[in-house]
CSV table of C-alpha atoms in Angstrom, one decimal:
chain,number,residue,atom,x,y,z
A,30,MET,CA,-102.4,-143.5,-157.2
A,31,LYS,CA,-105.1,-145.7,-155.6
A,32,LYS,CA,-102.5,-147.2,-153.4
A,33,THR,CA,-101.2,-143.8,-152.3
A,34,GLY,CA,-104.7,-142.8,-151.3
A,35,ARG,CA,-105.1,-145.9,-149.2
A,36,ILE,CA,-101.8,-145.2,-147.4
A,37,LEU,CA,-102.7,-141.6,-146.7
A,38,ALA,CA,-106.1,-142.7,-145.3
A,39,ALA,CA,-104.4,-145.3,-143.0
A,40,VAL,CA,-101.8,-142.7,-141.8
A,41,LEU,CA,-104.6,-140.2,-141.0
A,42,ALA,CA,-106.5,-142.8,-139.1
A,43,VAL,CA,-103.5,-143.6,-137.0
A,44,VAL,CA,-102.9,-139.9,-136.2
A,45,LEU,CA,-106.5,-139.4,-135.2
A,46,ALA,CA,-106.4,-142.5,-133.0
A,47,LEU,CA,-103.3,-141.2,-131.3
A,48,GLY,CA,-105.0,-137.9,-130.7
A,49,THR,CA,-108.0,-139.6,-129.2
A,50,LEU,CA,-105.8,-141.7,-126.9
A,51,ALA,CA,-104.0,-138.7,-125.7
A,52,GLY,CA,-107.4,-137.2,-124.8
A,53,CYS,CA,-108.5,-140.2,-122.8
A,54,SER,CA,-105.6,-140.4,-120.4
A,55,GLN,CA,-106.7,-137.4,-118.3
A,56,LYS,CA,-109.3,-138.7,-115.9
A,57,SER,CA,-107.5,-141.6,-114.2
A,58,ALA,CA,-105.6,-140.1,-111.3
A,59,GLN,CA,-108.0,-139.0,-108.6
A,60,GLN,CA,-106.9,-141.4,-105.9
A,61,SER,CA,-105.5,-140.3,-102.5
A,62,SER,CA,-102.3,-138.6,-103.4
A,63,LEU,CA,-101.0,-138.2,-99.8
A,64,GLU,CA,-101.4,-141.9,-99.1
A,65,THR,CA,-99.5,-142.8,-102.3
A,66,ILE,CA,-96.7,-140.4,-101.4
A,67,LYS,CA,-96.5,-141.8,-97.9
A,68,LYS,CA,-96.6,-145.4,-99.1
A,69,ASN,CA,-93.8,-144.7,-101.6
A,70,GLY,CA,-91.9,-142.9,-98.8
A,71,LYS,CA,-90.9,-140.1,-101.1
A,72,ILE,CA,-92.4,-137.0,-102.7
A,73,LYS,CA,-91.5,-136.1,-106.3
A,74,VAL,CA,-91.0,-132.4,-106.6
A,75,GLY,CA,-90.3,-130.6,-109.9
A,76,VAL,CA,-87.6,-127.9,-109.6
A,77,PHE,CA,-85.3,-126.0,-112.0
A,78,SER,CA,-81.8,-127.0,-112.7
A,79,ASP,CA,-80.7,-123.7,-114.1
A,80,LYS,CA,-82.3,-120.9,-112.2
A,81,PRO,CA,-79.9,-119.9,-109.5
A,82,PRO,CA,-80.5,-118.9,-106.7
A,83,PHE,CA,-84.0,-120.5,-106.8
A,84,GLY,CA,-83.4,-123.9,-108.2
A,85,TYR,CA,-80.1,-125.2,-109.6
A,86,VAL,CA,-77.7,-128.1,-109.4
A,87,ASP,CA,-74.4,-127.4,-107.6
A,88,ALA,CA,-70.9,-128.6,-108.5
A,89,GLN,CA,-71.5,-131.7,-106.4
A,90,GLY,CA,-74.6,-132.5,-108.5
A,91,LYS,CA,-76.9,-131.7,-105.6
A,92,ASN,CA,-80.1,-129.6,-106.0
A,93,GLN,CA,-79.8,-126.3,-104.3
A,94,GLY,CA,-81.7,-123.0,-104.1
A,95,PHE,CA,-84.6,-121.2,-102.5
A,96,ASP,CA,-87.3,-123.5,-103.9
A,97,VAL,CA,-85.3,-126.6,-103.1
A,98,TYR,CA,-84.7,-125.4,-99.5
A,99,ILE,CA,-88.5,-125.1,-98.9
A,100,ALA,CA,-89.2,-128.4,-100.7
A,101,LYS,CA,-86.8,-130.2,-98.4
A,102,ARG,CA,-88.6,-128.8,-95.4
A,103,PHE,CA,-91.9,-130.0,-96.9
A,104,ALA,CA,-90.5,-133.5,-97.2
A,105,LYS,CA,-89.2,-133.4,-93.6
A,106,ASP,CA,-92.6,-132.5,-92.2
A,107,LEU,CA,-94.5,-134.8,-94.4
A,108,LEU,CA,-92.3,-137.9,-94.4
A,109,GLY,CA,-90.1,-137.3,-91.4
A,110,ASP,CA,-86.8,-136.8,-93.3
A,111,GLU,CA,-85.7,-134.2,-95.8
A,112,SER,CA,-83.9,-136.8,-97.9
A,113,LYS,CA,-87.2,-138.3,-98.8
A,114,VAL,CA,-87.7,-135.8,-101.6
A,115,GLU,CA,-87.0,-136.8,-105.2
A,116,PHE,CA,-86.1,-133.8,-107.3
A,117,VAL,CA,-87.2,-133.9,-110.9
A,118,LEU,CA,-85.6,-131.3,-113.1
A,119,VAL,CA,-88.1,-129.4,-115.3
A,120,GLU,CA,-88.0,-126.7,-118.0
A,121,ALA,CA,-90.2,-123.7,-117.7
A,122,ALA,CA,-92.5,-124.8,-120.6
A,123,SER,CA,-92.9,-128.3,-119.4
A,124,ARG,CA,-94.0,-127.6,-115.8
A,125,VAL,CA,-97.7,-128.1,-116.4
A,126,GLU,CA,-97.2,-131.3,-118.3
A,127,TYR,CA,-95.1,-132.8,-115.5
A,128,LEU,CA,-98.0,-132.4,-113.2
A,129,GLN,CA,-100.6,-133.5,-115.6
A,130,SER,CA,-98.8,-136.6,-116.5
A,131,GLY,CA,-98.1,-137.5,-112.9
A,132,LYS,CA,-94.3,-137.3,-113.3
A,133,VAL,CA,-94.2,-135.1,-110.2
A,134,ASP,CA,-96.5,-134.6,-107.2
A,135,LEU,CA,-95.6,-131.0,-106.6
A,136,ILE,CA,-94.1,-128.2,-108.8
A,137,MET,CA,-91.7,-125.9,-106.9
A,138,ALA,CA,-90.0,-124.6,-110.0
A,139,ASN,CA,-90.5,-120.9,-109.2
A,140,PHE,CA,-93.9,-121.1,-110.7
A,141,THR,CA,-95.7,-117.8,-111.1
A,142,VAL,CA,-99.5,-117.9,-110.5
A,143,THR,CA,-101.4,-116.8,-113.6
A,144,ASP,CA,-105.0,-117.2,-114.8
A,145,GLU,CA,-104.0,-119.4,-117.7
A,146,ARG,CA,-102.0,-121.7,-115.4
A,147,LYS,CA,-104.8,-121.8,-112.9
A,148,GLU,CA,-107.0,-123.5,-115.4
A,149,LYS,CA,-104.6,-126.4,-115.8
A,150,VAL,CA,-103.2,-126.9,-112.3
A,151,ASP,CA,-104.1,-126.0,-108.7
A,152,PHE,CA,-101.9,-123.5,-107.0
A,153,ALA,CA,-101.3,-123.5,-103.2
A,154,ASN,CA,-100.8,-120.3,-101.3
A,155,PRO,CA,-97.8,-118.2,-102.4
A,156,TYR,CA,-94.4,-118.1,-100.8
A,157,MET,CA,-92.8,-115.4,-103.0
A,158,LYS,CA,-93.5,-112.2,-104.8
A,159,VAL,CA,-92.3,-111.5,-108.3
A,160,ALA,CA,-92.6,-109.0,-111.1
A,161,LEU,CA,-90.9,-108.9,-114.5
A,162,GLY,CA,-87.7,-107.1,-115.2
A,163,ILE,CA,-85.4,-106.4,-118.2
A,164,VAL,CA,-81.7,-106.8,-118.0
A,165,SER,CA,-79.4,-105.4,-120.7
A,166,PRO,CA,-75.7,-104.6,-121.3
A,167,ASP,CA,-74.4,-101.4,-119.6
A,168,GLY,CA,-73.2,-99.9,-122.8
A,169,SER,CA,-76.7,-99.9,-124.4
A,170,GLN,CA,-79.0,-100.1,-121.5
A,171,ILE,CA,-82.7,-100.5,-121.9
A,172,THR,CA,-84.5,-98.5,-119.3
A,173,ASP,CA,-87.9,-98.4,-120.9
A,174,VAL,CA,-89.9,-100.9,-122.9
A,175,SER,CA,-90.3,-98.4,-125.7
A,176,GLN,CA,-86.6,-98.6,-126.4
A,177,LEU,CA,-87.1,-102.2,-127.5
A,178,LYS,CA,-89.0,-101.3,-130.7
A,179,GLY,CA,-87.3,-102.9,-133.6
A,180,LYS,CA,-84.8,-104.8,-131.4
A,181,LYS,CA,-84.8,-108.4,-130.3
A,182,LEU,CA,-85.8,-109.3,-126.8
A,183,ILE,CA,-84.6,-112.6,-125.4
A,184,VAL,CA,-87.1,-114.6,-123.3
A,185,ASN,CA,-87.4,-118.1,-122.0
A,186,LYS,CA,-90.2,-120.3,-123.4
A,187,GLY,CA,-93.2,-120.9,-121.1
A,188,THR,CA,-92.4,-118.0,-118.7
A,189,THR,CA,-94.6,-115.1,-117.7
A,190,ALA,CA,-92.2,-112.8,-119.5
A,191,GLU,CA,-93.0,-114.5,-122.8
A,192,THR,CA,-96.7,-114.3,-122.3
A,193,TYR,CA,-96.5,-110.7,-121.1
A,194,PHE,CA,-94.7,-109.5,-124.2
A,195,THR,CA,-96.7,-111.6,-126.6
A,196,LYS,CA,-99.9,-110.1,-125.3
A,197,ASN,CA,-98.9,-106.5,-124.6
A,198,TYR,CA,-96.1,-105.8,-127.1
A,199,PRO,CA,-96.8,-108.0,-130.1
A,200,ASP,CA,-94.5,-105.9,-132.3
A,201,ILE,CA,-91.3,-106.5,-130.2
A,202,GLU,CA,-89.5,-109.4,-131.8
A,203,LEU,CA,-88.9,-112.2,-129.2
A,204,LEU,CA,-86.0,-114.7,-129.3
A,205,LYS,CA,-87.2,-117.7,-127.4
A,206,TYR,CA,-85.0,-120.3,-125.7
A,207,ASP,CA,-85.8,-123.5,-123.8
A,208,GLN,CA,-83.4,-123.1,-121.0
A,209,ASN,CA,-82.3,-120.2,-118.8
A,210,THR,CA,-78.7,-121.0,-119.4
A,211,GLU,CA,-79.2,-120.7,-123.2
A,212,ALA,CA,-81.1,-117.5,-122.9
A,213,PHE,CA,-78.5,-115.8,-120.8
A,214,GLN,CA,-75.7,-117.1,-123.0
A,215,ALA,CA,-77.6,-115.6,-126.0
A,216,LEU,CA,-77.7,-112.2,-124.2
A,217,LYS,CA,-73.9,-112.5,-123.5
A,218,ASP,CA,-73.3,-113.3,-127.2
A,219,GLY,CA,-75.3,-110.2,-128.2
A,220,ARG,CA,-78.0,-112.0,-130.0
A,221,GLY,CA,-80.7,-109.8,-128.5
A,222,ALA,CA,-80.7,-106.2,-127.1
A,223,ALA,CA,-82.0,-107.3,-123.7
A,224,LEU,CA,-83.5,-110.2,-121.8
A,225,ALA,CA,-86.8,-110.2,-119.9
A,226,HIS,CA,-87.4,-112.6,-117.0
A,227,ASP,CA,-88.5,-112.6,-113.4
A,228,ASN,CA,-86.9,-109.6,-111.7
A,229,THR,CA,-86.0,-111.7,-108.7
A,230,LEU,CA,-83.8,-113.8,-111.0
A,231,LEU,CA,-82.4,-110.9,-112.9
A,232,PHE,CA,-81.2,-109.1,-109.8
A,233,ALA,CA,-79.2,-112.1,-108.8
A,234,TRP,CA,-77.8,-112.6,-112.3
A,235,ALA,CA,-76.8,-109.0,-112.9
A,236,ARG,CA,-75.0,-109.0,-109.6
A,237,GLU,CA,-73.0,-112.1,-110.7
A,238,ASN,CA,-72.3,-110.8,-114.2
A,239,SER,CA,-70.7,-107.4,-114.3
A,240,GLY,CA,-71.4,-105.3,-117.3
A,241,TYR,CA,-75.1,-106.0,-117.1
A,242,THR,CA,-77.8,-104.0,-115.3
A,243,VAL,CA,-81.5,-104.5,-114.6
A,244,GLY,CA,-82.6,-101.3,-116.4
A,245,VAL,CA,-86.3,-102.0,-116.0
A,246,SER,CA,-86.7,-103.5,-112.5
A,247,SER,CA,-90.4,-103.9,-112.3
A,248,LEU,CA,-92.8,-104.4,-115.2
A,249,GLY,CA,-96.4,-105.5,-115.4
A,250,GLU,CA,-98.3,-106.5,-112.3
A,251,GLN,CA,-96.8,-107.8,-109.1
A,252,ASP,CA,-97.3,-111.5,-109.2
A,253,THR,CA,-96.8,-114.3,-106.7
A,254,ILE,CA,-95.0,-117.6,-106.9
A,255,ALA,CA,-96.6,-120.7,-105.3
A,256,PRO,CA,-96.3,-124.5,-105.2
A,257,ALA,CA,-98.6,-126.2,-107.7
A,258,VAL,CA,-100.3,-129.6,-107.6
A,259,LYS,CA,-102.2,-131.6,-110.2
A,260,LYS,CA,-105.6,-130.2,-110.9
A,261,GLY,CA,-108.1,-131.7,-108.3
A,262,ASP,CA,-105.4,-133.0,-105.9
A,263,LYS,CA,-107.1,-131.2,-103.0
A,264,GLU,CA,-105.4,-133.4,-100.3
A,265,LEU,CA,-101.9,-132.4,-101.1
A,266,LEU,CA,-103.0,-128.8,-101.8
A,267,ASP,CA,-104.5,-128.5,-98.3
A,268,TRP,CA,-101.5,-130.1,-96.8
A,269,VAL,CA,-99.2,-127.6,-98.4
A,270,ASN,CA,-101.4,-124.7,-97.4
A,271,ASN,CA,-101.5,-125.9,-93.7
A,272,GLU,CA,-97.8,-126.4,-93.8
A,273,LEU,CA,-97.1,-122.9,-95.0
A,274,THR,CA,-99.3,-121.5,-92.3
A,275,ALA,CA,-97.5,-123.6,-89.7
A,276,LEU,CA,-94.1,-122.5,-91.0
A,277,GLU,CA,-95.1,-118.9,-90.5
A,278,LYS,CA,-94.5,-119.1,-86.7
A,279,GLU,CA,-90.9,-119.8,-87.2
A,280,LYS,CA,-90.5,-117.4,-90.1
A,281,PHE,CA,-89.2,-120.3,-92.1
A,282,ILE,CA,-89.5,-118.6,-95.5
A,283,HIS,CA,-87.3,-115.8,-94.2
A,284,GLU,CA,-84.8,-118.5,-93.1
A,285,ALA,CA,-84.9,-119.9,-96.6
A,286,TYR,CA,-84.3,-116.4,-97.9
A,287,ASP,CA,-81.3,-115.9,-95.7
A,288,ALA,CA,-79.9,-119.3,-96.7
A,289,ALA,CA,-80.4,-119.2,-100.4
A,290,LEU,CA,-81.2,-115.7,-101.7
A,291,LYS,CA,-79.3,-113.3,-99.4
A,292,PRO,CA,-75.9,-114.4,-100.7
A,293,ALA,CA,-77.1,-113.7,-104.2
A,294,TYR,CA,-78.8,-110.4,-103.6
A,295,GLY,CA,-76.5,-108.9,-100.9
A,296,ASP,CA,-78.2,-105.8,-99.5
A,297,SER,CA,-79.6,-104.7,-102.9
A,298,VAL,CA,-83.0,-106.3,-102.1
A,299,SER,CA,-84.9,-106.4,-98.9
A,300,ALA,CA,-86.3,-109.7,-97.8
A,301,ASP,CA,-89.9,-108.5,-97.4
A,302,ASP,CA,-89.9,-107.4,-101.1
A,303,VAL,CA,-89.6,-111.1,-102.0
A,304,VAL,CA,-90.8,-113.3,-99.2
A,305,ILE,CA,-94.4,-114.2,-98.3
A,306,GLU,CA,-94.9,-115.9,-94.9
A,307,GLY,CA,-97.9,-118.0,-94.1
A,308,GLY,CA,-99.2,-118.0,-97.7
A,309,LYS,CA,-100.6,-114.5,-97.3
A,310,ILE,CA,-99.5,-111.2,-98.6
A,311,GLN,CA,-99.2,-108.9,-95.5
B,37,MET,CA,-109.6,-131.5,-128.7
B,38,ASP,CA,-110.1,-127.8,-128.9
B,39,PHE,CA,-110.7,-127.3,-132.6
B,40,GLY,CA,-111.0,-123.6,-132.3
B,41,PHE,CA,-107.4,-123.5,-130.9
B,42,ILE,CA,-106.2,-125.8,-133.7
B,43,ILE,CA,-107.7,-123.5,-136.4
B,44,GLN,CA,-106.3,-120.5,-134.6
B,45,SER,CA,-102.8,-122.0,-134.6
B,46,LEU,CA,-102.7,-123.2,-138.2
B,47,PRO,CA,-101.1,-120.0,-139.6
B,48,LEU,CA,-98.3,-120.3,-137.0
B,49,TYR,CA,-97.7,-123.9,-138.0
B,50,TRP,CA,-97.9,-123.0,-141.7
B,51,LYS,CA,-95.2,-120.3,-141.2
B,52,ALA,CA,-93.1,-122.7,-139.2
B,53,ALA,CA,-93.5,-125.4,-141.9
B,54,GLN,CA,-92.1,-123.0,-144.5
B,55,LEU,CA,-89.0,-122.4,-142.3
B,56,THR,CA,-88.6,-126.1,-141.8
B,57,LEU,CA,-88.8,-126.6,-145.5
B,58,THR,CA,-86.4,-123.8,-146.4
B,59,ILE,CA,-83.8,-125.0,-144.0
B,60,SER,CA,-84.3,-128.6,-145.3
B,61,VAL,CA,-83.9,-127.6,-149.0
B,62,TRP,CA,-80.7,-125.7,-148.3
B,63,ALA,CA,-79.3,-128.4,-146.1
B,64,ILE,CA,-80.2,-131.2,-148.5
B,65,GLY,CA,-78.8,-129.3,-151.5
B,66,LEU,CA,-75.6,-128.4,-149.8
B,67,SER,CA,-75.0,-131.8,-148.3
B,68,LEU,CA,-75.5,-133.4,-151.7
B,69,LEU,CA,-72.9,-131.1,-153.1
B,70,LEU,CA,-70.5,-131.7,-150.2
B,71,GLY,CA,-71.2,-135.4,-150.1
B,72,PHE,CA,-70.6,-135.7,-153.9
B,73,PHE,CA,-67.2,-134.0,-153.7
B,74,CYS,CA,-66.2,-136.0,-150.6
B,75,SER,CA,-67.1,-139.2,-152.3
B,76,LEU,CA,-65.1,-138.3,-155.4
B,77,ILE,CA,-62.1,-137.6,-153.2
B,78,LEU,CA,-62.4,-140.9,-151.5
B,79,TYR,CA,-63.1,-142.8,-154.8
B,80,PHE,CA,-60.1,-141.4,-156.6
B,81,GLN,CA,-58.0,-141.6,-153.4
B,82,VAL,CA,-56.7,-138.0,-153.7
B,83,PRO,CA,-53.7,-137.8,-151.4
B,84,VAL,CA,-54.1,-135.7,-148.2
B,85,LEU,CA,-57.6,-134.6,-149.1
B,86,SER,CA,-58.9,-138.2,-148.7
B,87,LEU,CA,-57.5,-138.4,-145.2
B,88,ILE,CA,-59.2,-135.1,-144.3
B,89,VAL,CA,-62.5,-136.3,-145.7
B,90,LYS,CA,-62.2,-139.6,-143.7
B,91,ILE,CA,-61.6,-137.6,-140.5
B,92,TYR,CA,-64.6,-135.3,-141.3
B,93,ILE,CA,-66.9,-138.3,-142.0
B,94,GLU,CA,-66.0,-139.9,-138.7
B,95,ILE,CA,-66.4,-136.7,-136.7
B,96,SER,CA,-69.7,-135.9,-138.4
B,97,ARG,CA,-71.2,-139.3,-138.1
B,98,ASN,CA,-70.1,-140.0,-134.5
B,99,THR,CA,-71.3,-136.8,-132.8
B,100,PRO,CA,-74.9,-135.9,-132.1
B,101,SER,CA,-76.4,-133.3,-134.4
B,102,LEU,CA,-77.7,-131.2,-131.6
B,103,ILE,CA,-74.2,-130.9,-130.2
B,104,GLN,CA,-72.9,-129.9,-133.6
B,105,LEU,CA,-75.5,-127.2,-133.7
B,106,PHE,CA,-74.8,-126.0,-130.2
B,107,PHE,CA,-71.1,-125.8,-131.0
B,108,LEU,CA,-71.8,-123.6,-134.0
B,109,TYR,CA,-74.3,-121.4,-132.2
B,110,TYR,CA,-72.8,-121.0,-128.7
B,111,GLY,CA,-69.3,-122.4,-129.1
B,112,LEU,CA,-68.0,-120.2,-132.0
B,113,THR,CA,-69.1,-117.0,-130.2
B,114,GLN,CA,-66.5,-117.8,-127.6
B,115,ILE,CA,-63.8,-117.3,-130.2
B,116,GLY,CA,-65.5,-114.2,-131.5
B,117,LEU,CA,-67.4,-115.7,-134.5
B,118,LYS,CA,-71.1,-115.0,-134.3
B,119,LEU,CA,-73.1,-116.7,-136.9
B,120,GLU,CA,-76.8,-116.1,-137.4
B,121,ALA,CA,-79.1,-118.9,-136.2
B,122,GLU,CA,-80.3,-119.7,-139.8
B,123,LEU,CA,-76.7,-120.0,-140.9
B,124,CYS,CA,-75.9,-122.2,-138.0
B,125,ALA,CA,-78.8,-124.5,-138.7
B,126,VAL,CA,-78.0,-124.9,-142.4
B,127,ALA,CA,-74.2,-125.3,-141.7
B,128,GLY,CA,-74.9,-127.7,-138.9
B,129,LEU,CA,-77.2,-129.9,-141.0
B,130,THR,CA,-74.9,-129.8,-144.0
B,131,PHE,CA,-72.0,-130.8,-141.8
B,132,LEU,CA,-74.1,-133.7,-140.7
B,133,GLY,CA,-75.7,-134.6,-144.0
B,134,GLY,CA,-72.6,-134.2,-146.1
B,135,SER,CA,-71.0,-137.3,-144.5
B,136,TYR,CA,-74.1,-139.4,-144.9
B,137,MET,CA,-74.4,-138.3,-148.6
B,138,ALA,CA,-70.7,-139.0,-149.2
B,139,GLU,CA,-71.1,-142.6,-147.9
B,140,ALA,CA,-74.2,-143.0,-150.1
B,141,PHE,CA,-72.4,-141.8,-153.2
B,142,ARG,CA,-69.3,-143.9,-152.4
B,143,SER,CA,-71.3,-147.1,-152.1
B,144,GLY,CA,-72.7,-146.4,-155.5
B,145,LEU,CA,-69.3,-145.6,-157.0
B,146,GLU,CA,-67.8,-148.8,-155.6
B,147,ALA,CA,-70.7,-150.8,-156.9
B,148,VAL,CA,-69.7,-150.2,-160.4
B,149,GLY,CA,-68.0,-153.3,-161.6
B,150,LYS,CA,-64.3,-153.4,-162.5
B,151,THR,CA,-65.1,-155.0,-165.8
B,152,GLN,CA,-67.3,-152.0,-166.7
B,153,ILE,CA,-64.3,-149.7,-166.2
B,154,GLU,CA,-61.9,-152.0,-168.0
B,155,SER,CA,-64.3,-152.4,-170.9
B,156,GLY,CA,-64.6,-148.6,-171.1
B,157,LEU,CA,-60.9,-148.2,-171.2
B,158,SER,CA,-60.4,-150.9,-173.8
B,159,ILE,CA,-62.7,-149.1,-176.2
B,160,GLY,CA,-60.6,-146.0,-175.8
B,161,LEU,CA,-62.7,-143.8,-173.5
B,162,SER,CA,-60.9,-141.0,-171.8
B,163,ARG,CA,-60.9,-140.8,-168.1
B,164,SER,CA,-63.6,-138.1,-168.0
B,165,GLN,CA,-65.7,-139.9,-170.6
B,166,LEU,CA,-65.4,-143.0,-168.5
B,167,VAL,CA,-66.7,-141.1,-165.5
B,168,ARG,CA,-69.5,-139.4,-167.3
B,169,TYR,CA,-70.8,-142.2,-169.4
B,170,VAL,CA,-70.0,-145.4,-167.5
B,171,ILE,CA,-69.4,-144.8,-163.8
B,172,PHE,CA,-71.8,-142.0,-162.8
B,173,PRO,CA,-75.0,-143.3,-164.4
B,174,GLN,CA,-74.6,-146.7,-162.8
B,175,ALA,CA,-73.3,-145.3,-159.5
B,176,PHE,CA,-76.1,-142.8,-159.2
B,177,SER,CA,-78.7,-145.4,-159.8
B,178,VAL,CA,-77.3,-147.5,-157.0
B,179,SER,CA,-77.0,-144.6,-154.6
B,180,MET,CA,-80.5,-143.3,-155.1
B,181,PRO,CA,-82.3,-145.1,-152.3
B,182,ALA,CA,-79.7,-144.2,-149.8
B,183,LEU,CA,-79.7,-140.5,-150.9
B,184,GLU,CA,-83.4,-140.4,-150.6
B,185,ALA,CA,-83.3,-141.8,-147.1
B,186,ASN,CA,-80.7,-139.2,-146.2
B,187,ALA,CA,-82.8,-136.4,-147.6
B,188,ILE,CA,-85.8,-137.5,-145.5
B,189,PHE,CA,-83.5,-138.0,-142.5
B,190,LEU,CA,-82.3,-134.4,-142.9
B,191,ILE,CA,-85.8,-133.0,-143.0
B,192,LYS,CA,-86.7,-134.8,-139.8
B,193,GLU,CA,-83.4,-133.7,-138.2
B,194,THR,CA,-84.4,-130.0,-138.7
B,195,SER,CA,-86.5,-130.4,-135.6
B,196,ILE,CA,-83.4,-129.7,-133.5
B,197,VAL,CA,-83.1,-126.1,-134.8
B,198,SER,CA,-85.6,-124.9,-132.2
B,199,ALA,CA,-82.7,-125.2,-129.8
B,200,VAL,CA,-81.2,-122.1,-131.3
B,201,ALA,CA,-84.4,-120.1,-131.2
B,202,LEU,CA,-85.4,-120.7,-134.8
B,203,PRO,CA,-89.2,-120.9,-135.0
B,204,ASP,CA,-89.6,-124.2,-136.9
B,205,LEU,CA,-92.4,-126.7,-136.3
B,206,MET,CA,-91.0,-128.2,-133.2
B,207,PHE,CA,-90.4,-124.7,-131.7
B,208,ILE,CA,-94.0,-123.6,-132.4
B,209,ALA,CA,-95.4,-126.8,-130.8
B,210,LYS,CA,-93.3,-126.4,-127.7
B,211,ASP,CA,-94.0,-122.7,-127.5
B,212,LEU,CA,-97.8,-123.2,-127.7
B,213,ILE,CA,-97.6,-125.9,-125.0
B,214,GLY,CA,-95.5,-123.5,-122.8
B,215,MET,CA,-97.9,-120.6,-123.3
B,216,TYR,CA,-101.4,-122.1,-123.4
B,217,TYR,CA,-100.8,-125.7,-122.1
B,218,SER,CA,-102.7,-127.2,-125.0
B,219,THR,CA,-100.5,-130.2,-125.3
B,220,LYS,CA,-102.8,-132.5,-127.2
B,221,GLU,CA,-103.6,-130.0,-129.9
B,222,ALA,CA,-100.1,-128.7,-130.3
B,223,LEU,CA,-98.6,-132.2,-130.6
B,224,THR,CA,-101.3,-133.6,-132.9
B,225,LEU,CA,-100.7,-130.6,-135.2
B,226,LEU,CA,-97.0,-131.2,-135.0
B,227,VAL,CA,-97.3,-134.8,-136.2
B,228,LEU,CA,-99.7,-133.9,-138.9
B,229,PHE,CA,-97.5,-131.1,-140.3
B,230,TYR,CA,-94.5,-133.3,-140.4
B,231,LEU,CA,-96.5,-135.9,-142.3
B,232,ILE,CA,-97.9,-133.3,-144.7
B,233,LEU,CA,-94.4,-132.2,-145.3
B,234,LEU,CA,-92.8,-135.6,-145.6
B,235,LEU,CA,-95.3,-137.8,-147.3
B,236,PRO,CA,-95.3,-135.9,-150.6
B,237,VAL,CA,-91.5,-135.7,-150.5
B,238,SER,CA,-91.3,-139.4,-149.9
B,239,LEU,CA,-93.7,-140.1,-152.8
B,240,LEU,CA,-91.9,-137.7,-155.0
B,241,LEU,CA,-88.6,-139.3,-154.3
B,242,THR,CA,-90.0,-142.8,-154.9
B,243,ALA,CA,-91.2,-141.6,-158.3
B,244,LEU,CA,-87.8,-140.1,-159.0
B,245,GLU,CA,-86.1,-143.3,-158.0
B,246,ARG,CA,-88.2,-145.3,-160.5
B,247,LYS,CA,-87.1,-142.8,-163.2
B,248,VAL,CA,-83.5,-142.9,-162.4
B,249,ARG,CA,-83.4,-146.6,-162.0
B,250,TYR,CA,-85.4,-147.5,-165.0
B,251,GLY,CA,-82.7,-150.1,-165.6
B,252,GLN,CA,-84.1,-152.1,-162.7
B,253,PHE,CA,-87.7,-151.1,-162.9
B,254,GLY,CA,-88.3,-150.9,-166.6
B,255,ASN,CA,-89.7,-147.8,-168.3
């Protein structure tokens, strides 16, 4: 048994060392981010692959959507060409890590501004408004949160919907998935009574998928969605904010809305309910 | 390191570890059973069945386990068969583990020397006596290390079940990262819990191996 003890001690030592190493790696990246981006000739932007119409990959394998549309414009104004953006596909729960570990310069993956997230990343000014919604099958529609008692609610890991229900309704059982596609498939398979997500996403999804209605269209507080940079990356943050102000003159976010969101919403949603121009809520 | 956060999350991890363990025990038990029968079918070259077993082993060993799980969870609903996540997890891991266990058993069975079997027959043992007293004890002892490795492999492989919304260890870690962004703490706890789970199993199995293989190790 002496040998076993020694092995255990060695293993623990290695684990602790790994933990310490992970702790050390945080301070290193405070050099000029804009210069690095310009030198590399490309900006790495984290977007979704499975959240149409905000960020998705089309049949040709190209990134498309509202967030992507705006990110391309950023690349054009920063580097002179909209092709100089490298899209990195992220999951909801991994968005903060992608920034922290320097795998992306900017997150434009429909990232809702929250206090918890503000502690870990820096948000630029917002470009979109959002609240939570609940979508459910027509036959057994959920029109009020109280109807969810004793039922399973599907959410996506790392989204505001998950945090909201964990905090405010701890007795509703949550079924949590990594990807939007999996979560919506689970709803279709009847694994939960309803699905909670950003209402802006649910409106588009319910319009595409007959038999489902957004029974609760606005829940919790009205939040905003903004580009995010690594904590302390003030240069890029300022650039994005100035860019958003500059784009206001040509109503560019409205243009992005017309190009990417209008086809998905039809006339069911008004542009001003979603779009924020110039980084300021009017 | 935020130790307050670690202590706060311990109960979550503990609960998740229990799920990981439960799924593992079922999956290991059932794959041993499945593997055992498959290996017998192969060893005794049962017509038709042995072809089916061979096809099964090839499919099971040459497709990723995550995809097997997705097929059970998302695929079968397309043809109207909705299995619970727990059932999918155990079935998926059994499907995977069964083939590995079968191969482990088979290697043991085939390691039993022809002379052993012939000697058994020559002293008038019946076929079932031959299997019980001559083939199995020797085969089992040879298979033991491979069976152990497979058992540990299956425990580790349970980390994929978070993909079907089962709150196992991997799931909890990813969830905590997604909600509170405490990557360091969540990942360190994850590694520690798998070690806490696997080290005793590993030691236990080594002890068991010594017992089963006393022929090699001595009493």
